[in-house]
Each structure stands twice: as C-alpha cells, then as structure tokens.
mmCIF file of C-alpha atoms in Angstrom:
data_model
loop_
_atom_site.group_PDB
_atom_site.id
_atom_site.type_symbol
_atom_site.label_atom_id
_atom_site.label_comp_id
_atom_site.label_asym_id
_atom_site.label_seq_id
_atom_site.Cartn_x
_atom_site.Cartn_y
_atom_site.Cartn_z
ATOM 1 C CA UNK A 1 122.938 188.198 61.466
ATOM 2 C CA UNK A 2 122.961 184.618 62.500
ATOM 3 C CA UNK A 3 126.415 182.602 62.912
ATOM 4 C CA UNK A 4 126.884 180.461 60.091
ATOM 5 C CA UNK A 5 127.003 176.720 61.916
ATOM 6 C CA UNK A 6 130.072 174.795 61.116
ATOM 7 C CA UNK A 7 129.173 171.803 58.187
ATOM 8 C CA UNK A 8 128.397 168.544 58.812
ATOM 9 C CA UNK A 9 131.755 166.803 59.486
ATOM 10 C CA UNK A 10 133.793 170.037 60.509
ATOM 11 C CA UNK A 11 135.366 170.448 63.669
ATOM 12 C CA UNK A 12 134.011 173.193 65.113
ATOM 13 C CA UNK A 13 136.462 175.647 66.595
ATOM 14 C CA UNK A 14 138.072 174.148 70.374
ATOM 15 C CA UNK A 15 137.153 177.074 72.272
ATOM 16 C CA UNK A 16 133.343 176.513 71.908
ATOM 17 C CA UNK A 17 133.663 172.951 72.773
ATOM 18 C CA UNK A 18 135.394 173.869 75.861
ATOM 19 C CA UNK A 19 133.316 176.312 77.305
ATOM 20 C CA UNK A 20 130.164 174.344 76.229
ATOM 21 C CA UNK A 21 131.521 171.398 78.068
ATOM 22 C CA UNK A 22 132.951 173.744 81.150
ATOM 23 C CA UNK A 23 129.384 174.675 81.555
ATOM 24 C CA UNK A 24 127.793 171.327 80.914
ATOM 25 C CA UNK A 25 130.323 169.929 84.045
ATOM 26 C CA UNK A 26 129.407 172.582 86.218
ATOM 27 C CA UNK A 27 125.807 171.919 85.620
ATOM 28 C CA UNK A 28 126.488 167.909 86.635
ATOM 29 C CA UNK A 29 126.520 166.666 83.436
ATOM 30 C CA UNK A 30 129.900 164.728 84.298
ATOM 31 C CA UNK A 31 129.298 161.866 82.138
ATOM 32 C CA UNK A 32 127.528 163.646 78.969
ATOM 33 C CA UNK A 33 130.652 165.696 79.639
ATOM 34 C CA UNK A 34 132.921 162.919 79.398
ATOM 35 C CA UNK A 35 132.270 161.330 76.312
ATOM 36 C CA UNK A 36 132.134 164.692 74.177
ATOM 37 C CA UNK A 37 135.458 165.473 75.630
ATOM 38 C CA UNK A 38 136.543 162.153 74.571
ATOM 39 C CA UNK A 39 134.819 161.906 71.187
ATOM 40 C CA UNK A 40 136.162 165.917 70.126
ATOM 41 C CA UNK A 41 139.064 165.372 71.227
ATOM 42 C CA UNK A 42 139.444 162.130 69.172
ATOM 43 C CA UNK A 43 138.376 163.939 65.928
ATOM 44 C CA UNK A 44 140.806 166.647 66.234
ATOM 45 C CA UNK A 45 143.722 164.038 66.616
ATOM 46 C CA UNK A 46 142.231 161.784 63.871
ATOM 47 C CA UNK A 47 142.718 165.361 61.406
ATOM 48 C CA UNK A 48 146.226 165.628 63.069
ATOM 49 C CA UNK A 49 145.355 168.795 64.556
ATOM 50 C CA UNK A 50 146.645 167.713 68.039
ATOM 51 C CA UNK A 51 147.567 171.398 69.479
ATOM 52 C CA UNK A 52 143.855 171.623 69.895
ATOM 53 C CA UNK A 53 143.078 168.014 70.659
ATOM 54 C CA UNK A 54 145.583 168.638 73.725
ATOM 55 C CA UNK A 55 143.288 171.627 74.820
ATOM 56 C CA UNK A 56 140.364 170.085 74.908
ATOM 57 C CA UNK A 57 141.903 167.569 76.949
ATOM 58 C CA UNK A 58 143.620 169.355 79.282
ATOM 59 C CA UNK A 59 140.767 171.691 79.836
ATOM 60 C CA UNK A 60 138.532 168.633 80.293
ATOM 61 C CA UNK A 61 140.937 166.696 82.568
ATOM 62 C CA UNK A 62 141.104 169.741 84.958
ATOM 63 C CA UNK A 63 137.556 170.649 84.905
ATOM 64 C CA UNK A 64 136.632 166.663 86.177
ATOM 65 C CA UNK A 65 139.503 166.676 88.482
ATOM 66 C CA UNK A 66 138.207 170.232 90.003
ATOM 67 C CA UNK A 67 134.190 168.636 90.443
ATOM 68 C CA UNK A 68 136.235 165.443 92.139
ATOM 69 C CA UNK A 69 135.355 163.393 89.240
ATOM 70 C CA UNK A 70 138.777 161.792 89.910
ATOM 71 C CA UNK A 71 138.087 158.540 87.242
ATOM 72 C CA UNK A 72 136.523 160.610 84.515
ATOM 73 C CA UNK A 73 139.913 163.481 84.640
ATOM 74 C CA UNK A 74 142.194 160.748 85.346
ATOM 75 C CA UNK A 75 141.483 158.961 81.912
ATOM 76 C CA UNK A 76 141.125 162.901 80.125
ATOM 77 C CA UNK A 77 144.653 163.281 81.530
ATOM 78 C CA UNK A 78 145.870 159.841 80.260
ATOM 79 C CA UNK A 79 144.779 160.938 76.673
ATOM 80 C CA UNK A 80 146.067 164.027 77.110
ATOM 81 C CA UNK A 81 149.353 162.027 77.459
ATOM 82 C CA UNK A 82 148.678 159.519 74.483
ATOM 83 C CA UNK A 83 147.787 162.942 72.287
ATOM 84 C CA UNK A 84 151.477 164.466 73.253
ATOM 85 C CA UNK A 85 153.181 160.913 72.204
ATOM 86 C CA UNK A 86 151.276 160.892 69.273
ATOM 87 C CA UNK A 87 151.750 163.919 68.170
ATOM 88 C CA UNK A 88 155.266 163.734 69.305
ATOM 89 C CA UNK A 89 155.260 166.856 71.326
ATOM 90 C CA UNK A 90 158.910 166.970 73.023
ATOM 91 C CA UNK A 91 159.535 167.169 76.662
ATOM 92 C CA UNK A 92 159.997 170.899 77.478
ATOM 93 C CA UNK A 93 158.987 173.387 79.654
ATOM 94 C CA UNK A 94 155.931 174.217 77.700
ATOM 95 C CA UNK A 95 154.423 170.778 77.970
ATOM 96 C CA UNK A 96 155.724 170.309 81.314
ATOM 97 C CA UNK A 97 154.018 173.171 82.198
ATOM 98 C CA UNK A 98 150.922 171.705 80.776
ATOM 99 C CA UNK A 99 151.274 168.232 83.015
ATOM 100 C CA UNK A 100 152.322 170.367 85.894
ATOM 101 C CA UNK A 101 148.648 172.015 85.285
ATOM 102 C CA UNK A 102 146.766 169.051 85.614
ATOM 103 C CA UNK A 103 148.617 167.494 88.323
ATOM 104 C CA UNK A 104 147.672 169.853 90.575
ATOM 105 C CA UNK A 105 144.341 169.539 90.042
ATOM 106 C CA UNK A 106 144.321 166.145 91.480
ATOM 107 C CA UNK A 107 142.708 166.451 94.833
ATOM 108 C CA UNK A 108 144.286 166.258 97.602
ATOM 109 C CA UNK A 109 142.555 164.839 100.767
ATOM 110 C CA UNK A 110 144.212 164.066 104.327
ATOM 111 C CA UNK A 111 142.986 160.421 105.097
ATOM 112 C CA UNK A 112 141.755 159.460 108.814
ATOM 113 C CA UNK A 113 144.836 157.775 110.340
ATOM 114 C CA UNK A 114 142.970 156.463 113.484
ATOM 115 C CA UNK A 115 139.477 156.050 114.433
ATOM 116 C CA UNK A 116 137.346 158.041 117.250
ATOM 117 C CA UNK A 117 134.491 156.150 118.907
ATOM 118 C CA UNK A 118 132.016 157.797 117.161
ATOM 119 C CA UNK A 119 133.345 157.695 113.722
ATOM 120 C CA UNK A 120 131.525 156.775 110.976
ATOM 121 C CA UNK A 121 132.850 153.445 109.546
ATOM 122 C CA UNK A 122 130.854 153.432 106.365
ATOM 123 C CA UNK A 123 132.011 157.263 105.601
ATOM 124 C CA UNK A 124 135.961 155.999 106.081
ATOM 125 C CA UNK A 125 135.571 153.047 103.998
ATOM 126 C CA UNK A 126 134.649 155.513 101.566
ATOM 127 C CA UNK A 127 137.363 157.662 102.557
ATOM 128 C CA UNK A 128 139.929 155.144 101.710
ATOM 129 C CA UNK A 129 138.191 153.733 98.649
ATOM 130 C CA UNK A 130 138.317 157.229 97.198
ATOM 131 C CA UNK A 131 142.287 157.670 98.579
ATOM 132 C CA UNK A 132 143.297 154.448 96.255
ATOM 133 C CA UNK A 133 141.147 156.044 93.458
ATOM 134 C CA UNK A 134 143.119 158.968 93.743
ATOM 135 C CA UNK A 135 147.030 157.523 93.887
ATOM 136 C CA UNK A 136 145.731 155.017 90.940
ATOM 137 C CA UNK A 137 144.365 157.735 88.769
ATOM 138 C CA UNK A 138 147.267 159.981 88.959
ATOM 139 C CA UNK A 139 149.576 156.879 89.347
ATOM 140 C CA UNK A 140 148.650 155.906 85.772
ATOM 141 C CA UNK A 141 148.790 159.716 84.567
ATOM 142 C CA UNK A 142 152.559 160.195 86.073
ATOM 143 C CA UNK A 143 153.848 157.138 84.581
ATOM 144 C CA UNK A 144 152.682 157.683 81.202
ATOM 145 C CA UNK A 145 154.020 161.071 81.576
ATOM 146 C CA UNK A 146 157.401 159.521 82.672
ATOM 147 C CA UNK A 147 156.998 157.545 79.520
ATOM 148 C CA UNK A 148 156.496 160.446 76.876
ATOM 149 C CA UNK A 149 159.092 162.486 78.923
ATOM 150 C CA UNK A 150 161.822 160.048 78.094
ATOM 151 C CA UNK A 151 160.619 159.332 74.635
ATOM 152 C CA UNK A 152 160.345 162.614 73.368
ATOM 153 C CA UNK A 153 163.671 164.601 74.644
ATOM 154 C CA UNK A 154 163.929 164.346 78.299
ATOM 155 C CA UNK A 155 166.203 161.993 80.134
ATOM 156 C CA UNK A 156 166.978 158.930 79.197
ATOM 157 C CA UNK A 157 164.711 156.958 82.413
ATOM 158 C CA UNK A 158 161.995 160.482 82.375
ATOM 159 C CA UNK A 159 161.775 163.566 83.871
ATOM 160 C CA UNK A 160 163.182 164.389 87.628
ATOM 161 C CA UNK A 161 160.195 166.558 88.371
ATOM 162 C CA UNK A 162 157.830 163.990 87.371
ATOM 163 C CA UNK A 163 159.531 161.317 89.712
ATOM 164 C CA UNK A 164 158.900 163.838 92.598
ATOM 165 C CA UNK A 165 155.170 164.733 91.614
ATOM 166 C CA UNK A 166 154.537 160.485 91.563
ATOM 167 C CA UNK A 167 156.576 160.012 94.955
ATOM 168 C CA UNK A 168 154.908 163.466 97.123
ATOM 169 C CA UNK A 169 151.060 162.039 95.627
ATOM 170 C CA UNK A 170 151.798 158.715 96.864
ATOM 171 C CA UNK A 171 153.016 159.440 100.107
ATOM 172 C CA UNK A 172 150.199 162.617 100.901
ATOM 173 C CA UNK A 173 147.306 160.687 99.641
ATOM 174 C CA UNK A 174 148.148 156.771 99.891
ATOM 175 C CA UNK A 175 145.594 155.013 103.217
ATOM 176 C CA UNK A 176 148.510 152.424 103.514
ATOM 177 C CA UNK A 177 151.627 154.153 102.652
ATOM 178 C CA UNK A 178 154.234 151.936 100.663
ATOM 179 C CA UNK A 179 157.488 153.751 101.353
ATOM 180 C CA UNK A 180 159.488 151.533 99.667
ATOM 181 C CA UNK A 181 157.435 151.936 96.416
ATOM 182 C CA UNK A 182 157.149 155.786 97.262
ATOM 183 C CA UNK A 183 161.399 155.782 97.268
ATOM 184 C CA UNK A 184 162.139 154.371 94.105
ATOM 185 C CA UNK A 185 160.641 157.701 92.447
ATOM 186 C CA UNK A 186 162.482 159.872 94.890
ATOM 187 C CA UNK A 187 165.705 158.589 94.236
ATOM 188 C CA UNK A 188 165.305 159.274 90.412
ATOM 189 C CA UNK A 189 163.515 162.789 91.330
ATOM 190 C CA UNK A 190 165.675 166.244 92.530
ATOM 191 C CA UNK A 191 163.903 167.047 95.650
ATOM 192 C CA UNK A 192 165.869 164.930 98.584
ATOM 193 C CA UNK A 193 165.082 167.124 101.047
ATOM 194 C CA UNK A 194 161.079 166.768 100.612
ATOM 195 C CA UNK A 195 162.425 162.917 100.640
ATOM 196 C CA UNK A 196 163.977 163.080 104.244
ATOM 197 C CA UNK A 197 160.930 165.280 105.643
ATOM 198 C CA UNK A 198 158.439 161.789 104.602
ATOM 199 C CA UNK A 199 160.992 159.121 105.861
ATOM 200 C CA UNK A 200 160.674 161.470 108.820
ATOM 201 C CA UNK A 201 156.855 161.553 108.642
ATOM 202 C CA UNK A 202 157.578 157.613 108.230
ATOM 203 C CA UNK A 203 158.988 157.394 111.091
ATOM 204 C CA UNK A 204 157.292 159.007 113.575
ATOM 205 C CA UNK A 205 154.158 156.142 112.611
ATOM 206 C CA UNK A 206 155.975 153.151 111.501
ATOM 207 C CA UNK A 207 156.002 149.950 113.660
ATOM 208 C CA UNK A 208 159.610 149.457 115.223
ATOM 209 C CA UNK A 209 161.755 147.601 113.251
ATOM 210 C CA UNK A 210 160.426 149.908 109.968
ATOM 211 C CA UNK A 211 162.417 152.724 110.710
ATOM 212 C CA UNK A 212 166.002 151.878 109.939
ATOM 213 C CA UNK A 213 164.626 149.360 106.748
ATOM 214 C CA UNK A 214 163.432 152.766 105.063
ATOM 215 C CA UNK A 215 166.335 155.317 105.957
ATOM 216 C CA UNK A 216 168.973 152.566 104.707
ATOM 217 C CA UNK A 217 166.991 151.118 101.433
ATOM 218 C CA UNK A 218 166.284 154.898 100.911
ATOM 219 C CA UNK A 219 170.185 155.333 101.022
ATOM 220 C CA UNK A 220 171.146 152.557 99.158
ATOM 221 C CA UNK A 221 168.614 153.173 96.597
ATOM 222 C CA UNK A 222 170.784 156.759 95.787
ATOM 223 C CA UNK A 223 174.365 154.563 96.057
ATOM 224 C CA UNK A 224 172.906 151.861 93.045
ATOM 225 C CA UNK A 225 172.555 155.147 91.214
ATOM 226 C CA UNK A 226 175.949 156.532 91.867
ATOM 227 C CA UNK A 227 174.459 159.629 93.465
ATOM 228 C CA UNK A 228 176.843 159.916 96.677
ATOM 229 C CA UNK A 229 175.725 163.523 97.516
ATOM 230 C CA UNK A 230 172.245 162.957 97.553
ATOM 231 C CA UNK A 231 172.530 159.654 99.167
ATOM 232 C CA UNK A 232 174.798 161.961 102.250
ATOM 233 C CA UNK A 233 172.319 164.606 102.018
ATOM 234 C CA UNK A 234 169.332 162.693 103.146
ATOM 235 C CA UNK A 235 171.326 161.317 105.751
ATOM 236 C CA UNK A 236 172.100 164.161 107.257
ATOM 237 C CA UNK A 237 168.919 166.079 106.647
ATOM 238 C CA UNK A 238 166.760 162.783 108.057
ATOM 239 C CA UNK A 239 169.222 163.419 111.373
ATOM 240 C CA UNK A 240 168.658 167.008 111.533
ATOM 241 C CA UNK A 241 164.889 166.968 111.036
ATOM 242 C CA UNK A 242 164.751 164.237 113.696
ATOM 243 C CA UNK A 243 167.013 166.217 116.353
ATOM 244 C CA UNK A 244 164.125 169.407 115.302
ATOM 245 C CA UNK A 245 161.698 166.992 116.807
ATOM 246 C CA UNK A 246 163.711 165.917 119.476
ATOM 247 C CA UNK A 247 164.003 162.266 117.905
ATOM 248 C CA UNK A 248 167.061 160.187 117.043
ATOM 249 C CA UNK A 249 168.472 157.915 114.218
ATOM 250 C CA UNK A 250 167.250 154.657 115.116
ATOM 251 C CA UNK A 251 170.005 152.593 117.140
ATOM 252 C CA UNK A 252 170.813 149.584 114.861
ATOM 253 C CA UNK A 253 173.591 147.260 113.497
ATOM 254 C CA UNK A 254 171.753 148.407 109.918
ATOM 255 C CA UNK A 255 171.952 152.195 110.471
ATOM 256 C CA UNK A 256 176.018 151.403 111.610
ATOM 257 C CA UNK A 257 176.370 149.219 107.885
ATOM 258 C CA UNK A 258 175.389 152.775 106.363
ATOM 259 C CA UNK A 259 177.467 154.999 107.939
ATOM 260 C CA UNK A 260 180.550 153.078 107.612
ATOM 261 C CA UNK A 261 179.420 152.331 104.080
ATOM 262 C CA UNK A 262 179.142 156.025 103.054
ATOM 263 C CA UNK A 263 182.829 156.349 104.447
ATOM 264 C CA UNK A 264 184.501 153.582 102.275
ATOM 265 C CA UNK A 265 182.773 154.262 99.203
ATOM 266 C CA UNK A 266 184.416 158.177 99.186
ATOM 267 C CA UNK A 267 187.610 156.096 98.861
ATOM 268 C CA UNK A 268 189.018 153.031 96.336
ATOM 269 C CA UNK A 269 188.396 150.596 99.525
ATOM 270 C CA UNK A 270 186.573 147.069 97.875
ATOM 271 C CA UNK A 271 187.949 144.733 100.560
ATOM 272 C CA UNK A 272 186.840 147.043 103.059
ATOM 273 C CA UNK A 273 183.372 146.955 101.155
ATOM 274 C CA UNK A 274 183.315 143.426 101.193
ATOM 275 C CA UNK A 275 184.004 143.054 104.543
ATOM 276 C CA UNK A 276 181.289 144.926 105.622
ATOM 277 C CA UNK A 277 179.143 143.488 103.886
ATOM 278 C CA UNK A 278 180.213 140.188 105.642
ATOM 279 C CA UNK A 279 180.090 141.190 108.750
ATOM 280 C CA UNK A 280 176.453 142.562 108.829
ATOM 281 C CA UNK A 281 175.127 140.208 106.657
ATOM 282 C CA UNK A 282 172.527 138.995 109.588
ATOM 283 C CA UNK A 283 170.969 142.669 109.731
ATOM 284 C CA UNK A 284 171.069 143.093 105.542
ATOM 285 C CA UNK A 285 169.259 139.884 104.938
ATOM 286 C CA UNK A 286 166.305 141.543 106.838
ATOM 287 C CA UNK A 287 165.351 142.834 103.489
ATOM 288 C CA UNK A 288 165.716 140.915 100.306
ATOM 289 C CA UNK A 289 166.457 143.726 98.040
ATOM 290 C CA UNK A 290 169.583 144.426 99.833
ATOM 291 C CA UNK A 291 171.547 142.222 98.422
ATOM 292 C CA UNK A 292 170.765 143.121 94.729
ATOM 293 C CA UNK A 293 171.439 147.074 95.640
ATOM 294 C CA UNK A 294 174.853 145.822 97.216
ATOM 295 C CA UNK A 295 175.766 144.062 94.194
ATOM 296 C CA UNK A 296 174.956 147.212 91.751
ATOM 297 C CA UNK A 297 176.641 149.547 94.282
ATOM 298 C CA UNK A 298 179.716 147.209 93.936
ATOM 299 C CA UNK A 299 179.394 147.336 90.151
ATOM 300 C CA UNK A 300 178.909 151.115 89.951
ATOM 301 C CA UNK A 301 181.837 152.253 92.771
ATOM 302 C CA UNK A 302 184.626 149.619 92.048
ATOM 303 C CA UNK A 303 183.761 147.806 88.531
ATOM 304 C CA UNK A 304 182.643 144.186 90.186
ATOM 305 C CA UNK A 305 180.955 142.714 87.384
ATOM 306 C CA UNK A 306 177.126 141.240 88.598
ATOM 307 C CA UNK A 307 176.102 137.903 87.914
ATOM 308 C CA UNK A 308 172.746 137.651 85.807
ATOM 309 C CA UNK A 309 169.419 136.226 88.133
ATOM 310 C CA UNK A 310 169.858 133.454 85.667
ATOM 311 C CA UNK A 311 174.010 132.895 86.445
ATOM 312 C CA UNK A 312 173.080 133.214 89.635
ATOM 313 C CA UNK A 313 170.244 130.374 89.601
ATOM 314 C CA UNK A 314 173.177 128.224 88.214
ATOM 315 C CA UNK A 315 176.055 128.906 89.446
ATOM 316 C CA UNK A 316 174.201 128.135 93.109
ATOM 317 C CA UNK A 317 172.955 124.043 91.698
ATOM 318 C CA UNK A 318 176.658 123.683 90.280
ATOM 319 C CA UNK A 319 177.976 124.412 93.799
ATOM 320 C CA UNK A 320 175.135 122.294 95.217
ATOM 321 C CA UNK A 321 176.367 119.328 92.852
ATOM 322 C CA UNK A 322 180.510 119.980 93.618
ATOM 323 C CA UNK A 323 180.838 121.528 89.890
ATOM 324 C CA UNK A 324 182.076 124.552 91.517
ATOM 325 C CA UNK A 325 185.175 125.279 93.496
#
C-alpha cells in the first residue's frame, strides 16, 4: 500500500526533509539544498513548532559546513540561533550541546604563513580569501550565540565556553591574526591556559615591540574584570611555556609595570598604584587602551570613581581655558 502524501499546506514530518536534503547536498545540490532548508525550516517556526525547525537547521548547518560550503552553513547556523531566541529556548547544556555541534563542524584549515618560490600565488589568495570567510561565518554564528546565551539564562555578558570557541577560531584560522581582538573573548572565557599557549604562539611570530603589548593588555584585560587569579595564572603559565621553549619574558619597562602591578593590587596600596602608573607612563602610552583599563582597574580594586569620555572631553577645555584648578 502506497504512503498517503502529506496535504497541501502540511508540514511534512522533519526527518524526511532532512535526509532528502542530506542526500540532495551530498549529490552537489548545495544551493537547491539551501533554500529548502531555509524555506522548511521557516514554515515549521511560522506554526511555532520550533523543536523541529531547530533540527532541520542544525542538520542543514552541519551538512554545508561538512561539504565546505562555509557561507551557505554559516547563515543555517545563524537561523538556527534566531529559531532558539525565538522560540526562547534557555541556555543549557542541551542547547549548548547543540551549538557545540555545529561549531565543530566549521572547518578548520592551517593557512600558509610564508611563501616558497614555487608557490602558487593565485591558490593562496584563495587560501586567505576562504580563511576570512571562515572567522566571519563563525564570527557572526558565536556572537549571536553569545547573544541568546545571555538572553535566555546564561550569564549576564554570555556564555564562558562560547567566549573560548570565538577566541581559539580566531586565532587557528585568522591569515592576519588580531590578538588584541582575539583577547577580549579570552578574558570573558574559562580556558586561560589555552590563552597563554596563543600569546605564546604570538610571540614566537610577532614583530619586536608586539610581544610585551599582548602579554600586558592580555593581563590588564583580566585586572578591568577583577579576575586576579586568572590575570596571575597567565602570567605565570606564558613564563613557563616560554622557559619549555627555551624563550624568555620579553625585557621591558612594560613587562616591569605588570609585575609590580600584580603585587600592589593583592594589597589596599592606591598611592602606590598611582605612582606606578606615573612613573611608566612613557611605556603605557604605547597603547591607547591602557589608560582606559587603568582607570577601570582603579575603579574595580580601590573604588576611584571614572570620569565619563564626555567629563573627560570637558573637564580637559576647562583646564585649557584656566576654569580648572
């Protein structure tokens, strides 16, 4: 006897669209493949029925992302996010479980750091064209998943884990690595010690002057959060994994501000702090963002109260014009 087909206007059930559309990928059909996944997918969640909207998604996501169809799972992944925030599935295990999935199908390609005489230029433009594909796709993906995460019952600024997954893909697949950019996730992720092994990896490649800029905006970066043991952890950990390679902390009036830092903030010492700050002021203004970190690490260890940008802005032109003592 023949299977009754579903009516006109039904859904039909989400495990024949998804092995239907499994084999219709693996057959090449990316794009045909793409827009049922999208258009199914959209019907379900239209009819509320978003447990199935998020399988279809998830499945199609991964089966892109495994073909390398990085742009056509990167945007099933990005719905996949929209469906849990619409549906207002909360942050826990299960549904991390389910991002966790489709991270890791996100390829992951080593990028050619230097070129050989005979290498191909046209096949590593591609190379890198594809590497920026890669970090924006799951760039966009991670940060909406940061979003739902702290919407929906996770902490209040998103998920640790999710922090780490953004920071690691940035840093592994990036063809110009931003390690600043890359550190603001680690420092709100839980994995400091995967942190210290890429400042290490940073390191070994940077151009001189880059080294101590990234181990002490790294640190700093933990103190504006009030997280003292993590902030000492990577310290340490960067020194060990350097002495393992027979390396050093850089030597520099910068890496000196951080140590003695690290010492008067385990104490209620805010001249100390301020004098400090003073006296290496030449070597902090080599990065802009210093001086903003210092100023929340002030706020956060001994209660100085920050000026606003905008008191700031004014507060300088009334000194400027003698309206200020």
């Amino acid at each position: 006897m023949a299977r009754e087909r579903p009516k006109r206007g039904t859904l039909p059930p989400p495990h024949e669209t998804i092995e239907r559309l499994e084999k219709s990928a693996s057959d090449g059909d990316f794009y045909g493949a793409q827009q049922i996944y999208k258009s199914i997918s959209a019907r379900y969640a239209s009819a509320e029925r978003y447990g199935e909207a998020l399988d279809i998604l998830q499945s199609g996501a991964s089966v892109q992302l495994k073909h390398g169809q990085v742009t056509c799972g990167a945007e099933l992944a990005a719905l996949f996010v929209e469906t849990l925030t619409k549906g207002k599935f909360p942050c826990n295990e299960d549904t991390l479980d389910r991002v966790r999935t489709i991270y890791r199908q996100f390829p992951q390609i080593p990028v050619p750091q230097q070129l050989g005489v005979d290498d191909d230029m046209q096949k590593l433009s591609e190379a890198l064209g594809a590497a920026k594909i890669r970090v924006e796709g799951c760039s966009s993906f991670l940060k909406a998943a940061l979003k739902w995460s702290a919407e929906f019952g996770g902490p209040r600024n998103g998920c640790p884990e999710l922090y780490d997954m953004l920071a690691e893909y940035i840093c592994s697949e990036s063809p110009d690595l931003d390690i600043a950019k890359a550190s603001i996730y680690f420092v709100r992720g839980k994995n400091p010690a995967k942190f210290a092994s890429e400042l290490v990896n940073f390191i070994e490649k940077c151009y001189p002057g880059e080294d101590d800029l990234a181990i002490v905006r790294a640190v700093l970066l933990y103190l504006s959060l009030g997280n003292m043991r993590d902030a000492n952890y990577l310290m340490d950990e960067v020194r060990k994994q350097l002495e393992s390679k027979e390396l050093e902390l850089p030597d520099s009036d910068l890496i000196q501000f951080i140590t003695y830092l690290l010492r008067t903030l385990e104490r209620d010492a805010l001249p100390l702090f301020r004098v400090l700050r003073q006296r290496y002021k030449s070597s902090l203004d080599r990065e802009s963002s210093f001086k903003e970190l210092l100023d929340k690490i002030a706020e956060r260890f001994y209660g100085v109260q920050r000026r606003s940008p905008l008191q700031g802005m004014f507060g300088d032109i009334f000194q400027m014009m003698g309206g200020a003592d």
